Each structure stands twice: as structure tokens, then as C-alpha cells.
Amino acid sequence: MTFFMIWIYQSTLPGGDIGMTPFLVGIVLLIVFGIEITLVLLFRRRIISLRNKLTSLIVAFLIYELTMWIMGGFGEIVLFESFKKPFEENIKGAFSFSSIFALTVILGLIILNDKLNKKNVTQHRV
């Protein structure tokens, strides 16, 4: 949501578009959070290794894109449609790119955490 709000501040869209999109993003994020938290609670014992964490992160991104596709009226996939307009006027592109940016940040944090945990485990064994 933070990345999307930064994009809105830079946008050249009229006030009505800018005013309503944060509500849409909030609704989509609540739906996705509900689905993802349910899946994580169901599969929490399997999401231990780095590979499983990365797989669950990719699944979460696909759930987000699928939710955007469903809320968009089953039109084109938002990620593919995002390249049709200039970046400053592209609400659908901002949905996808903010998600991709957040995915990249979370991916970096997961990898960093995994490396730090491996380093701490090897230090305790010595």
C-alpha cells in the first residue's frame, strides 16, 4: 500500500481516480491477506525451507494478480495490461508494479534472514 501511495502522489490522474483507488487497493489487500493467512496457517509446518518460502511468496503474488483480475471484471490480466499507458497515468500498472516491488523487498528480507540464521547456527556449533 505504501508503494502504491507513493505512486499516486507522483500521478497526473484527475482527483476522482486518485481518490477511489486507495479504497480499491485496501479492499484487494484485505481479500488477499485473508486468503494468504488461511493458506499459511494450513501449511505452516511445510513452509520452513527457503525454497518453500519462495514458493509461497510467488503463490501470494499470483493470488494478488488473480484477485485484481477478478475485481477487474475478468478482463485482461493486470500485469500484461500495465504496459499500455504511460506510467504516470496507469493505475493498473501501479497495482502490479507496487506488488512486484513489495515482492522484491520481501524476497530480499527472506534471503537475508535465511543467511543470518545459517550463520548463527554455524557459530553456535563451533
Short mmCIF file of C-alpha atoms in Angstrom, two decimals:
data_model
loop_
_atom_site.label_atom_id
_atom_site.label_comp_id
_atom_site.label_asym_id
_atom_site.label_seq_id
_atom_site.Cartn_x
_atom_site.Cartn_y
_atom_site.Cartn_z
CA MET A 1 0.00 0.00 0.00
CA THR A 2 2.87 2.36 0.77
CA PHE A 3 4.43 1.89 -2.66
CA PHE A 4 1.08 2.49 -4.31
CA MET A 5 0.51 5.68 -2.32
CA ILE A 6 3.93 6.97 -3.38
CA TRP A 7 2.91 6.35 -7.00
CA ILE A 8 -0.39 8.22 -6.51
CA TYR A 9 1.50 11.24 -5.23
CA GLN A 10 3.51 11.27 -8.49
CA SER A 11 0.48 10.60 -10.71
CA THR A 12 -1.10 13.02 -13.18
CA LEU A 13 -4.57 11.47 -12.95
CA PRO A 14 -7.70 13.51 -12.07
CA GLY A 15 -8.90 13.66 -8.46
CA GLY A 16 -11.71 11.10 -8.76
CA ASP A 17 -9.37 8.35 -9.96
CA ILE A 18 -6.82 9.15 -7.31
CA GLY A 19 -9.45 9.38 -4.56
CA MET A 20 -11.05 5.99 -5.12
CA THR A 21 -8.06 3.79 -5.94
CA PRO A 22 -6.69 3.59 -2.38
CA PHE A 23 -10.03 2.10 -1.30
CA LEU A 24 -9.80 -0.47 -4.09
CA VAL A 25 -6.23 -1.32 -3.13
CA GLY A 26 -7.28 -1.65 0.51
CA ILE A 27 -10.13 -4.00 -0.38
CA VAL A 28 -7.88 -6.12 -2.59
CA LEU A 29 -5.21 -6.28 0.10
CA LEU A 30 -7.77 -7.37 2.71
CA ILE A 31 -9.06 -10.12 0.42
CA VAL A 32 -5.55 -11.31 -0.41
CA PHE A 33 -4.50 -11.13 3.25
CA GLY A 34 -7.47 -13.27 4.26
CA ILE A 35 -6.67 -15.90 1.64
CA GLU A 36 -2.93 -15.89 2.34
CA ILE A 37 -3.20 -16.03 6.13
CA THR A 38 -5.54 -19.01 5.78
CA LEU A 39 -3.10 -20.80 3.48
CA VAL A 40 -0.13 -20.02 5.73
CA LEU A 41 -1.96 -21.35 8.78
CA LEU A 42 -2.91 -24.52 6.90
CA PHE A 43 0.60 -25.15 5.56
CA ARG A 44 2.75 -23.56 8.28
CA ARG A 45 4.62 -26.76 9.04
CA ARG A 46 5.66 -27.12 5.39
CA ILE A 47 6.82 -23.52 4.90
CA ILE A 48 10.15 -23.92 6.67
CA SER A 49 12.82 -24.22 4.00
CA LEU A 50 13.93 -21.32 1.83
CA ARG A 51 12.54 -22.99 -1.27
CA ASN A 52 9.09 -23.38 0.29
CA LYS A 53 9.15 -19.77 1.49
CA LEU A 54 9.97 -18.58 -2.03
CA THR A 55 7.24 -20.77 -3.48
CA SER A 56 4.69 -19.39 -1.02
CA LEU A 57 5.79 -15.84 -1.90
CA ILE A 58 5.23 -16.50 -5.61
CA VAL A 59 1.84 -18.06 -4.86
CA ALA A 60 0.92 -14.96 -2.84
CA PHE A 61 1.85 -12.76 -5.82
CA LEU A 62 -0.27 -14.90 -8.14
CA ILE A 63 -3.21 -14.69 -5.70
CA TYR A 64 -2.85 -10.90 -5.71
CA GLU A 65 -2.83 -10.75 -9.52
CA LEU A 66 -5.75 -13.19 -9.70
CA THR A 67 -7.75 -11.06 -7.26
CA MET A 68 -7.05 -7.97 -9.35
CA TRP A 69 -8.13 -9.88 -12.48
CA ILE A 70 -11.40 -10.98 -10.84
CA MET A 71 -12.15 -7.49 -9.46
CA GLY A 72 -11.39 -6.02 -12.87
CA GLY A 73 -14.28 -7.94 -14.40
CA PHE A 74 -12.32 -10.89 -15.85
CA GLY A 75 -10.74 -8.68 -18.47
CA GLU A 76 -7.07 -8.79 -19.30
CA ILE A 77 -4.52 -9.74 -16.71
CA VAL A 78 -3.47 -6.56 -14.90
CA LEU A 79 0.25 -7.27 -15.23
CA PHE A 80 0.04 -7.55 -19.04
CA GLU A 81 -2.32 -4.59 -19.37
CA SER A 82 0.04 -2.36 -17.42
CA PHE A 83 2.30 -1.65 -20.38
CA LYS A 84 -0.37 0.07 -22.50
CA LYS A 85 -0.31 3.55 -20.89
CA PRO A 86 2.38 5.92 -19.62
CA PHE A 87 3.49 5.09 -16.10
CA GLU A 88 2.14 8.29 -14.52
CA GLU A 89 -1.40 7.60 -15.80
CA ASN A 90 -1.52 3.85 -15.36
CA ILE A 91 -3.49 2.77 -12.30
CA LYS A 92 -3.44 -0.91 -13.23
CA GLY A 93 0.29 -0.78 -13.78
CA ALA A 94 0.74 0.79 -10.37
CA PHE A 95 -1.18 -2.11 -8.81
CA SER A 96 1.17 -4.64 -10.38
CA PHE A 97 4.43 -2.74 -10.07
CA SER A 98 3.85 -1.87 -6.42
CA SER A 99 3.18 -5.56 -5.83
CA ILE A 100 6.34 -6.57 -7.71
CA PHE A 101 8.38 -4.01 -5.76
CA ALA A 102 6.97 -5.29 -2.45
CA LEU A 103 7.65 -8.87 -3.60
CA THR A 104 11.28 -7.96 -4.30
CA VAL A 105 11.71 -6.31 -0.90
CA ILE A 106 10.15 -9.29 0.91
CA LEU A 107 12.26 -11.70 -1.14
CA GLY A 108 15.41 -9.82 -0.12
CA LEU A 109 14.38 -9.91 3.54
CA ILE A 110 13.66 -13.65 3.41
CA ILE A 111 17.04 -14.40 1.83
CA LEU A 112 18.85 -12.11 4.28
CA ASN A 113 17.07 -13.73 7.24
CA ASP A 114 17.92 -17.21 5.94
CA LYS A 115 21.61 -16.32 5.56
CA LEU A 116 21.75 -14.77 9.03
CA ASN A 117 20.10 -17.84 10.56
CA LYS A 118 22.58 -20.16 8.82
CA LYS A 119 25.48 -18.02 10.04
CA ASN A 120 24.18 -18.09 13.63
CA VAL A 121 23.67 -21.85 13.51
CA THR A 122 27.23 -22.46 12.31
CA GLN A 123 28.65 -20.15 15.01
CA HIS A 124 26.77 -21.99 17.75
CA ARG A 125 28.09 -25.36 16.56
CA VAL A 126 31.71 -24.28 16.82
#
